[in-house]
Amino acid sequence: MAKKELSIEEMSIHQDAKAMLAKAKNDGIETAWDRLQQQTPHCTFGESGVCCRICVMGPCRISKKSPLGVCGADADVIVARNFGRFVTGGAAGHSDHGRDCIEALEAVVEKETDDYTIADPEKLLRIAAELGIASEGRDVMEVGKELVDIFFSDFASRKQELAFLCRVPEKRKAIWDKLGITPRGVDREIAEMMHRTHMGCDNDAANTMLHSARTCLADGWGGSMIATEISDILFGTPTPQPSKVNLGVLKEDQVNILVHGHNPIVSEKILEAVNDPELIALAKEKGAAGINLAGLCCTGNELMMRKGVPMAGNHLMTELAIVTGAVELIVVDYQCIMPSLVQIGNCYHTKMITTADKARFTGADHYKFTMQNGREQAQNVVKLAIEGFSRRNPDRVDIPGEPVDILTGFSNEAIINALGGSLTPLIDAIKAGKIRGIVGIVGCNNPKFKQDHCNVTLAQELIKKDILVLATGCVTTALGKVGLLMPDGADQAGEGMQEICGSLGIPPVLHVGSCVDNARILQACALIADELGVDISDLPVGASSPEWYSEKAAAIGTYAVASGIYTHLGLPPNILGSEVVTNLAVEGLEKLVGASFAVEPDPVKAAVLLDTRIQQKREGLGLT
Ligand code: SF4
Ligand code: MSK
């Protein structure tokens, strides 16, 4: 039986979303919420993870009546294999993004491009020093070449461990060594997972789950961390700066271009092009007042963190942004881009432009960006948007609401800077109980939840309990839209947080970046643990992804847990068909890696779980 149809009120907490959901209905546009309705109820075999499709003796699905697949695999083996491949998809996504960043840095240091340069040479030298590369008296490009080699070799096979494991506290590394999950080459762990989950290989659920952890650690401390650090080197390390969020950032009288995806390599060039005086003049010739660039999802986060570019919306706002009728062009790189954007764009005048050969969409125009043609392609793409302005139908335009102010750009460097040069004031505030702990809220939207209800409620509940929130990914937009990314958002926090935020002039929720930037949170935890001489699992910290949907989010959760961070999920992965795997995820991992998953759809209850954990850890450190 299909689920009862949701009212618009039940779909989202945001006024801009609700206005566009109503407009979509009027305009006859189908959205993710409608398609979820059509897909409901979901297949219970798929949902519980007991459907196996990895060979053609099957597909097999496990039930009471048929408890074994044709080969004899049981539910535990099948669920663990499916979960392993699921998180490996996420680790591969982040890490391949990281590899693209290495290739970009390589092109710069080898002087194979005039279109890109190094924006933060100090950071390059700092990381080189961390990884043991001598730089005194040397040209930064030469040092960069060695850095590129180290990063490339992190993807290979002939290594015992990843380069950035130098950031991992010794106690944590000892745990990984003992369990045999120290991440080696990124590609090696990914390939090994595919091998292990081939028919007839790893048929021990717990063993497969341990390799899932290893693969995800290679993502967090490898692929993602490399992507973050190189993006800072190439485009600048984020510093606090103002920006704006919600669909109100679109401008009725201007050419509107949205950038969507994850990797800033394309969007940084689009940003340059929209500021080109010749292109602005061309837009004016065509009757527009200017060219307006705004972000979606994590490409939006990347540009917002570094350049203050406004954010139009998160995952579930991407379709609704087109429904405004005011968007000429959506330029995408990769990940989290719904194919429906092409179909919805066709119902208005919105064109979708793909830029990466690995992420093409039928019906979209393809403008391949390379390190050599980035500037020229960005100009071409912006010209296309300007042409599109004349096709806009003003009668179909409706831009809802006023944008909300936010403060963005809290990289670890910026946080340390705001604290006066070291983490000591933060640690002192934690010791004094003014900040009782830290939780990273990360990830997505999922139409199975009222959009952003859980993301926002959880953050509000945590800051009330004097728990500092670090936000990445699509959660950021949600929290920004309700005012939590501004210093006066601290009015909603407990007394301790109010005092700290007031004295530092910071919001109660710090925006630390995109999905790959969760690596910044790993590094921050490691720095705090080292400062206190403890393991990450001893810290009063937690992570949460209340409305997650993607393989990448599951990979992030898995590397957080394997790094010793208790992690809440708003809904379970597709593992409930196996008691062994489920128990391992929510209990067994605690004994092995000192942290586990907790699943709780209610954000108020989730805040209590995270708070309880934080209190236990505080007491473990001798704090009240
Ligand atoms: Fe079925 Fe086994 Fe093949 Fe999976 S590997 S499809 S359980 S026979
Ligand atoms: S874009 S993975 S919906 S956060 Fe990074 Fe947003 Fe989640 Fe994609």
XYZ file of C-alpha atoms and ligand atoms in Angstrom:
640
model
C 0.000 0.000 0.000
C 1.431 3.419 -0.939
C 2.123 5.883 1.860
C -0.400 8.664 2.373
C 0.447 11.749 0.375
C 2.438 14.297 2.377
C 1.212 17.843 2.745
C 3.702 20.572 1.817
C 3.863 21.460 5.512
C 5.173 17.946 6.231
C 7.877 18.085 3.556
C 10.177 20.848 4.793
C 10.683 23.275 7.652
C 11.760 26.109 5.330
C 9.547 28.827 3.890
C 11.516 29.017 0.625
C 11.159 25.249 0.117
C 7.448 25.285 0.892
C 6.815 28.169 -1.509
C 8.634 26.321 -4.296
C 6.950 23.006 -3.517
C 3.615 24.797 -3.998
C 4.869 26.368 -7.230
C 6.143 22.978 -8.439
C 2.682 21.572 -7.878
C 1.090 24.407 -9.846
C 3.666 24.109 -12.623
C 3.127 20.330 -12.824
C 6.706 19.540 -11.743
C 7.503 16.260 -10.057
C 10.074 16.424 -7.230
C 12.030 13.932 -5.108
C 9.168 13.927 -2.603
C 6.717 12.791 -5.315
C 9.070 10.116 -6.563
C 9.653 8.859 -3.014
C 5.911 8.457 -2.744
C 5.906 6.384 -5.943
C 8.769 4.218 -4.640
C 7.090 3.588 -1.288
C 6.869 0.987 0.165
C 10.451 0.053 -0.582
C 11.532 -3.519 -1.189
C 12.065 -5.019 2.264
C 14.834 -7.326 1.023
C 16.811 -4.357 -0.252
C 16.017 -2.303 2.810
C 17.324 -4.942 5.205
C 20.352 -5.659 2.993
C 19.588 -9.352 2.339
C 19.402 -9.203 -1.449
C 22.570 -10.426 -3.167
C 23.279 -9.664 -6.818
C 26.980 -10.368 -7.021
C 26.716 -13.443 -9.225
C 24.310 -14.881 -11.745
C 23.552 -18.051 -9.848
C 21.389 -15.435 -8.098
C 20.102 -12.853 -7.505
C 19.278 -14.373 -4.135
C 17.168 -12.967 -1.354
C 17.194 -14.311 2.147
C 14.009 -15.110 4.004
C 12.862 -17.571 6.661
C 11.819 -19.898 3.882
C 15.124 -19.653 2.017
C 17.836 -18.714 4.535
C 20.780 -19.337 2.185
C 21.702 -18.076 -1.249
C 22.443 -20.591 -4.042
C 26.106 -20.637 -3.000
C 25.246 -21.073 0.682
C 25.850 -17.462 1.766
C 23.712 -16.495 4.739
C 22.164 -13.150 5.670
C 25.213 -12.068 7.700
C 27.613 -12.592 4.821
C 25.298 -10.923 2.299
C 24.569 -7.898 4.501
C 28.251 -7.393 5.345
C 29.230 -7.649 1.671
C 26.545 -5.169 0.660
C 27.564 -2.750 3.395
C 31.224 -3.139 2.438
C 30.514 -2.266 -1.176
C 28.197 0.558 -0.127
C 30.755 2.418 1.972
C 33.456 1.644 -0.564
C 31.395 3.572 -3.126
C 31.532 6.544 -0.788
C 35.238 6.177 -0.056
C 35.906 5.927 -3.804
C 33.887 9.091 -4.484
C 35.742 11.198 -1.935
C 39.088 9.730 -2.825
C 38.754 10.062 -6.580
C 37.900 13.696 -5.912
C 41.146 13.796 -3.889
C 43.036 12.303 -6.824
C 41.644 14.994 -9.125
C 42.994 17.546 -6.679
C 46.455 15.954 -6.774
C 46.401 16.080 -10.581
C 45.423 19.730 -10.385
C 48.292 20.494 -8.007
C 50.636 18.522 -10.243
C 49.642 20.611 -13.272
C 50.343 23.778 -11.298
C 53.724 22.795 -9.870
C 54.833 21.311 -13.203
C 53.790 24.626 -14.804
C 51.439 22.882 -17.211
C 48.686 25.426 -16.703
C 48.315 29.198 -16.721
C 44.754 28.995 -15.467
C 45.448 27.859 -11.928
C 47.997 28.865 -9.333
C 48.892 28.349 -5.690
C 46.825 30.599 -3.450
C 48.327 29.525 -0.120
C 52.047 28.709 -0.502
C 52.497 28.853 3.293
C 50.055 26.015 3.691
C 51.890 23.996 1.033
C 55.140 24.473 2.950
C 53.477 23.686 6.282
C 52.100 20.388 4.983
C 55.397 19.568 3.302
C 57.148 20.021 6.653
C 54.556 17.821 8.359
C 55.245 15.071 5.814
C 59.006 15.359 6.188
C 59.836 17.277 3.001
C 62.691 19.733 3.442
C 61.800 23.153 2.094
C 64.415 25.562 3.366
C 65.794 27.687 0.563
C 63.778 25.779 -2.016
C 61.311 27.019 -4.585
C 57.744 26.330 -3.472
C 56.964 24.642 -6.810
C 59.836 22.200 -6.284
C 58.584 21.389 -2.803
C 55.109 20.999 -4.304
C 56.400 18.349 -6.725
C 57.553 16.197 -3.810
C 54.221 16.710 -2.098
C 52.437 15.559 -5.256
C 54.576 12.386 -5.278
C 53.736 11.605 -1.661
C 50.027 12.132 -2.276
C 50.010 10.000 -5.427
C 51.834 7.231 -3.596
C 49.074 7.312 -0.962
C 46.821 5.834 -3.618
C 49.183 2.985 -4.409
C 50.018 -0.436 -3.003
C 53.593 -0.326 -1.789
C 53.033 1.476 1.465
C 52.495 0.337 5.005
C 50.379 3.349 5.874
C 49.053 6.647 4.538
C 51.130 9.807 4.849
C 48.627 11.685 7.014
C 48.705 8.954 9.649
C 51.443 11.164 11.088
C 48.474 13.175 12.409
C 46.885 10.217 14.198
C 47.448 9.874 17.967
C 49.737 6.952 18.809
C 47.072 5.213 20.907
C 44.679 5.207 17.950
C 47.319 3.898 15.594
C 48.059 1.063 18.022
C 44.364 0.075 17.968
C 44.337 -0.004 14.174
C 47.573 -2.003 14.029
C 46.234 -4.558 16.495
C 43.049 -5.006 14.464
C 44.934 -5.026 11.158
C 42.978 -2.038 9.824
C 45.728 0.541 9.427
C 44.885 2.083 6.058
C 47.533 1.495 3.395
C 46.991 2.732 -0.182
C 43.587 4.265 -0.862
C 43.077 2.383 -4.111
C 44.414 -0.774 -2.526
C 41.757 -0.808 0.200
C 39.033 -0.047 -2.335
C 40.175 -2.762 -4.738
C 40.612 -5.225 -1.897
C 37.028 -4.615 -0.781
C 35.779 -5.383 -4.279
C 37.913 -8.536 -4.252
C 36.843 -9.637 -0.780
C 33.197 -9.259 -1.713
C 33.494 -11.252 -4.923
C 31.692 -14.575 -4.671
C 33.711 -17.076 -2.707
C 36.127 -14.749 -0.863
C 35.480 -13.099 2.487
C 32.613 -15.102 3.959
C 32.977 -13.907 7.518
C 30.763 -10.909 8.243
C 32.913 -9.460 11.024
C 36.032 -9.729 8.902
C 34.326 -7.936 5.995
C 33.158 -5.206 8.377
C 36.717 -4.660 9.591
C 37.854 -4.119 6.039
C 34.971 -1.673 5.602
C 36.493 0.285 8.473
C 39.940 0.134 6.885
C 38.624 1.322 3.528
C 36.786 4.216 5.126
C 39.845 5.182 7.164
C 41.708 5.408 3.857
C 39.024 7.859 2.782
C 39.031 10.042 5.914
C 42.770 10.151 6.579
C 43.676 9.784 2.888
C 41.463 10.742 -0.039
C 39.293 13.294 1.769
C 42.145 14.820 3.739
C 44.214 15.200 0.579
C 41.250 16.823 -1.228
C 40.776 19.316 1.594
C 44.423 20.246 1.967
C 45.071 20.648 -1.757
C 41.913 22.709 -2.242
C 43.219 25.062 0.457
C 46.631 25.215 -1.217
C 45.143 25.969 -4.637
C 42.251 28.234 -3.694
C 43.068 29.542 -0.231
C 42.597 28.348 3.334
C 39.160 29.514 4.502
C 38.932 32.389 6.935
C 35.769 33.688 8.634
C 33.698 35.819 6.327
C 30.074 36.779 5.808
C 27.786 35.204 3.262
C 24.099 34.564 2.729
C 21.831 31.547 2.351
C 18.483 30.431 0.930
C 16.761 30.799 -2.438
C 16.518 34.545 -1.824
C 20.158 34.804 -2.957
C 18.899 34.450 -6.553
C 18.374 37.820 -8.231
C 15.370 38.597 -10.379
C 17.122 41.231 -12.492
C 20.379 39.310 -13.029
C 21.635 36.292 -14.929
C 21.619 33.513 -12.304
C 24.184 30.719 -12.432
C 24.277 27.893 -9.895
C 27.304 25.681 -9.296
C 26.647 22.214 -7.897
C 28.679 19.159 -6.948
C 31.827 18.901 -4.847
C 35.116 19.864 -6.417
C 36.021 23.578 -6.499
C 38.278 23.252 -9.550
C 35.475 24.153 -11.977
C 33.469 26.527 -9.799
C 36.476 28.686 -8.892
C 36.899 29.466 -12.606
C 33.173 30.195 -13.001
C 33.519 32.639 -10.109
C 36.363 34.399 -11.933
C 34.326 34.560 -15.140
C 31.226 36.069 -13.534
C 33.425 38.905 -12.295
C 34.895 39.543 -15.759
C 33.962 43.139 -16.726
C 33.477 42.156 -20.386
C 31.013 39.430 -19.496
C 29.196 41.728 -17.083
C 28.928 44.287 -19.899
C 27.575 41.581 -22.198
C 24.966 40.629 -19.602
C 23.930 44.277 -19.381
C 23.658 44.474 -23.171
C 21.205 41.587 -22.955
C 19.080 43.443 -20.441
C 20.322 41.950 -17.174
C 21.606 44.082 -14.298
C 24.593 41.746 -13.816
C 25.635 38.144 -13.296
C 24.844 36.423 -10.040
C 26.626 33.242 -8.904
C 25.322 31.069 -6.089
C 26.137 27.597 -4.825
C 24.331 24.349 -4.172
C 25.445 21.465 -1.956
C 29.173 21.000 -1.417
C 30.559 22.900 -4.408
C 28.513 25.698 -2.855
C 30.191 25.040 0.497
C 33.647 25.160 -1.081
C 32.991 28.558 -2.691
C 31.169 29.915 0.334
C 33.970 28.907 2.755
C 36.718 30.503 0.714
C 35.088 33.309 -1.236
C 31.830 34.085 0.581
C 29.746 33.147 -2.489
C 26.113 32.869 -1.337
C 24.435 29.476 -0.984
C 21.108 28.879 -2.727
C 20.379 25.581 -1.033
C 21.228 22.059 0.033
C 20.445 18.666 -1.454
C 16.639 18.872 -1.471
C 16.712 22.503 -2.629
C 18.485 21.693 -5.899
C 15.293 20.876 -7.797
C 13.403 23.695 -6.102
C 16.041 26.230 -7.151
C 15.112 25.558 -10.786
C 11.416 25.871 -9.953
C 12.029 29.583 -9.171
C 12.166 29.997 -12.966
C 15.075 32.402 -12.429
C 18.041 30.107 -13.064
C 19.719 30.290 -16.461
C 22.372 27.663 -15.888
C 23.358 24.922 -13.445
C 27.005 23.977 -13.807
C 27.848 20.667 -12.176
C 31.006 18.736 -11.419
C 30.155 15.498 -9.611
C 28.336 13.708 -6.779
C 24.864 14.287 -5.303
C 23.473 15.765 -8.527
C 19.982 14.441 -9.198
C 19.397 13.425 -12.834
C 15.972 15.011 -12.415
C 17.621 18.435 -12.691
C 17.847 17.990 -16.463
C 14.155 17.079 -16.685
C 13.063 19.950 -14.454
C 15.369 22.369 -16.272
C 13.619 21.406 -19.516
C 10.318 22.559 -18.019
C 11.783 26.047 -17.603
C 14.615 27.688 -19.529
C 17.364 26.254 -17.305
C 20.276 24.487 -18.977
C 22.439 21.997 -17.190
C 26.148 21.943 -18.009
C 28.322 18.981 -17.122
C 32.070 19.471 -16.829
C 33.594 16.082 -15.927
C 33.783 13.095 -18.243
C 33.048 10.872 -15.254
C 29.723 12.608 -14.510
C 27.726 13.153 -17.668
C 23.943 13.465 -17.754
C 21.806 12.607 -20.750
C 20.175 15.802 -21.935
C 22.812 18.119 -20.446
C 25.406 20.005 -22.504
C 28.964 18.855 -21.856
C 31.780 21.390 -21.500
C 34.788 19.384 -20.434
C 37.002 21.344 -18.023
C 40.697 20.580 -17.850
C 43.571 22.263 -16.052
C 44.495 23.859 -19.371
C 41.121 25.155 -20.515
C 39.372 26.024 -17.233
C 39.378 29.785 -17.750
C 38.219 29.600 -21.370
C 35.499 27.044 -20.654
C 34.235 29.116 -17.745
C 33.901 32.084 -20.115
C 32.018 29.923 -22.619
C 29.686 28.646 -19.967
C 28.954 32.106 -18.555
C 28.223 33.373 -22.090
C 25.729 30.547 -22.451
C 24.020 31.667 -19.260
C 23.853 35.239 -20.537
C 22.205 34.020 -23.742
C 19.732 32.092 -21.611
C 18.579 35.257 -19.849
C 16.533 36.325 -22.883
C 14.688 32.987 -22.813
C 13.568 33.527 -19.215
C 9.796 33.942 -18.859
C 9.316 36.681 -16.226
C 5.773 35.487 -15.575
C 7.115 32.173 -14.308
C 9.693 33.711 -11.945
C 9.144 33.554 -8.215
C 12.114 33.988 -5.885
C 10.893 33.332 -2.358
C 12.006 35.272 0.704
C 14.990 37.291 1.791
C 18.414 35.729 2.208
C 19.713 35.047 5.719
C 23.135 36.254 6.892
C 25.731 33.716 7.923
C 29.372 33.600 8.989
C 31.390 30.909 7.245
C 35.043 29.888 6.810
C 36.069 28.128 10.043
C 38.974 26.005 8.850
C 41.125 24.578 11.655
C 43.656 27.294 10.941
C 40.925 29.930 11.295
C 39.643 28.399 14.534
C 43.141 28.334 16.018
C 43.619 31.909 14.876
C 40.333 32.993 16.448
C 41.531 31.360 19.677
C 44.688 33.462 19.663
C 47.116 30.984 18.081
C 46.535 27.697 19.914
C 43.804 25.267 20.904
C 44.491 25.902 24.594
C 41.583 28.339 25.146
C 39.177 25.801 23.593
C 40.563 23.003 25.731
C 40.358 25.234 28.829
C 36.712 26.012 27.976
C 36.041 22.274 27.680
C 37.789 21.605 30.992
C 35.787 24.372 32.662
C 32.559 22.912 31.240
C 31.668 26.098 29.403
C 31.873 24.025 26.255
C 30.931 20.532 27.443
C 31.877 18.832 24.209
C 31.934 19.056 20.435
C 29.686 17.361 17.879
C 30.176 17.411 14.119
C 26.812 17.413 12.369
C 27.407 16.382 8.804
C 25.662 15.342 5.677
C 22.580 15.456 3.691
C 18.863 15.739 3.193
C 16.665 12.737 2.592
C 12.990 13.102 1.642
C 12.205 10.318 4.125
C 12.532 13.113 6.703
C 10.818 16.497 6.845
C 13.595 18.501 5.226
C 16.079 19.817 7.799
C 13.827 19.195 10.801
C 16.278 16.713 12.319
C 19.377 18.642 11.223
C 18.147 21.842 12.856
C 16.504 20.377 15.964
C 19.578 18.335 16.816
C 21.857 21.382 16.538
C 19.500 23.493 18.647
C 19.296 20.810 21.325
C 23.063 20.358 21.432
C 23.984 24.015 21.732
C 21.402 24.361 24.532
C 23.463 21.733 26.344
C 26.645 23.789 25.810
C 27.900 21.480 23.085
C 29.725 23.238 20.268
C 28.535 22.160 16.819
C 30.783 21.897 13.774
C 28.813 21.697 10.525
C 29.784 20.383 7.114
C 27.986 19.514 3.906
C 24.292 20.137 3.396
C 23.590 20.496 7.121
C 25.365 23.842 6.928
C 22.694 25.441 4.770
C 19.966 24.148 7.062
C 21.619 25.598 10.154
C 22.452 28.844 8.369
C 18.852 29.348 7.301
C 17.681 29.317 10.926
C 20.343 31.766 12.105
C 22.701 29.358 13.869
C 25.706 30.398 11.784
C 25.675 33.934 13.188
C 27.175 35.024 16.506
C 23.748 36.051 17.793
C 22.614 32.447 17.207
C 24.352 31.900 20.558
C 21.215 33.337 22.178
C 19.784 29.862 21.628
C 22.744 28.209 23.406
C 23.405 27.397 27.037
C 25.089 29.892 29.349
C 28.598 28.531 28.909
C 28.450 28.647 25.131
C 26.889 32.098 25.236
C 29.873 33.307 27.225
C 32.478 31.730 24.924
C 30.749 32.734 21.683
C 30.242 36.240 23.042
C 33.867 36.707 24.019
C 35.206 35.316 20.719
C 32.465 36.771 18.495
C 31.788 33.353 16.946
C 28.534 31.514 16.178
C 27.477 28.457 18.221
C 27.739 26.425 15.019
C 30.976 26.709 13.067
C 30.921 25.985 9.365
C 33.995 23.890 8.619
C 33.272 23.018 5.006
C 32.055 20.436 2.520
C 31.775 16.623 2.740
C 35.493 16.035 2.192
C 36.185 18.673 4.847
C 35.065 16.268 7.541
C 38.763 15.477 7.414
C 39.242 18.851 9.128
C 37.168 17.537 12.047
C 39.305 14.381 12.228
C 42.417 16.525 12.366
C 40.929 18.809 15.035
C 40.043 15.783 17.193
C 43.568 14.420 16.774
C 45.087 17.768 17.772
C 42.922 17.979 20.901
C 43.668 14.349 21.820
C 47.396 14.939 21.411
C 47.233 18.085 23.505
C 45.527 16.118 26.298
C 47.723 13.040 25.818
C 44.720 10.756 25.255
C 43.099 8.825 22.429
C 40.344 10.347 20.253
C 37.883 7.879 21.817
C 38.554 9.479 25.223
C 37.370 12.907 24.086
C 33.932 14.405 24.814
C 33.100 14.488 21.116
C 30.560 12.932 18.788
C 29.336 12.988 15.222
C 25.918 12.862 13.669
C 24.300 12.625 10.288
C 20.608 13.052 11.043
C 19.229 13.078 7.476
C 21.917 11.221 5.566
C 21.283 9.451 2.276
C 24.548 8.768 0.444
C 27.269 6.131 0.298
C 29.691 8.929 1.120
C 27.847 9.794 4.321
C 28.024 6.139 5.398
C 31.756 6.138 4.643
C 32.197 9.291 6.747
C 30.259 7.714 9.623
C 32.382 4.571 9.385
C 35.694 6.413 9.427
C 34.472 8.568 12.308
C 33.609 5.466 14.360
C 36.855 3.725 13.392
C 38.701 6.870 14.483
C 37.057 6.601 17.916
C 34.138 9.028 17.469
C 30.669 7.942 18.630
C 28.380 8.546 15.637
C 24.636 9.034 15.460
C 22.641 8.286 12.306
C 19.035 9.350 11.788
C 18.229 6.153 9.944
C 20.102 2.863 9.699
C 22.058 1.697 6.675
C 20.559 -1.357 4.960
C 21.974 -3.806 7.504
C 19.072 -4.772 9.732
C 18.733 -8.165 7.999
C 21.811 -9.362 9.874
C 21.979 -9.503 13.650
C 25.722 -10.026 13.509
C 26.327 -6.899 11.422
C 23.782 -4.769 13.296
C 25.156 -5.751 16.698
C 28.666 -5.081 15.543
C 27.718 -1.600 14.312
C 25.837 -0.503 17.424
C 27.769 -2.410 20.096
C 30.625 -4.642 19.022
C 32.678 -1.861 17.466
C 32.759 -0.174 20.873
C 34.952 -2.986 22.216
C 37.122 -3.006 19.107
C 37.635 0.659 18.245
C 36.217 2.460 21.289
C 33.184 3.903 19.485
C 30.046 2.734 17.734
C 27.011 3.870 15.779
C 23.721 4.894 17.388
C 20.563 5.036 15.298
C 17.798 7.367 16.406
C 15.321 9.156 14.128
C 14.119 11.548 16.853
C 16.603 14.466 17.044
C 15.686 15.350 20.646
C 16.449 11.798 21.755
C 19.589 11.806 19.603
C 20.795 14.925 21.425
C 20.297 13.100 24.727
C 22.335 10.135 23.443
C 25.185 12.395 22.310
C 25.019 14.396 25.533
C 25.143 11.251 27.662
C 28.159 10.041 25.751
C 29.872 13.386 26.150
C 29.175 13.375 29.893
C 30.670 9.865 30.215
C 33.777 10.967 28.380
C 34.062 14.104 30.498
C 33.936 11.977 33.629
C 36.518 9.628 32.129
C 38.847 12.622 31.816
C 38.128 13.650 35.391
C 35.943 16.598 34.340
C 32.536 17.356 35.805
Fe 23.321 -15.794 -4.635
Fe 25.676 -16.486 -3.564
Fe 25.573 -15.481 -6.060
Fe 25.035 -13.917 -3.967
S 27.014 -14.876 -4.424
S 23.889 -14.010 -5.869
S 24.066 -15.342 -2.546
S 24.698 -17.414 -5.321
S 26.489 17.320 -0.981
S 26.815 13.763 0.414
S 23.925 15.568 0.043
S 26.085 16.556 2.440
Fe 28.244 16.885 -0.124
Fe 25.104 17.221 0.620
Fe 25.296 14.753 1.551
Fe 25.807 15.227 -0.936
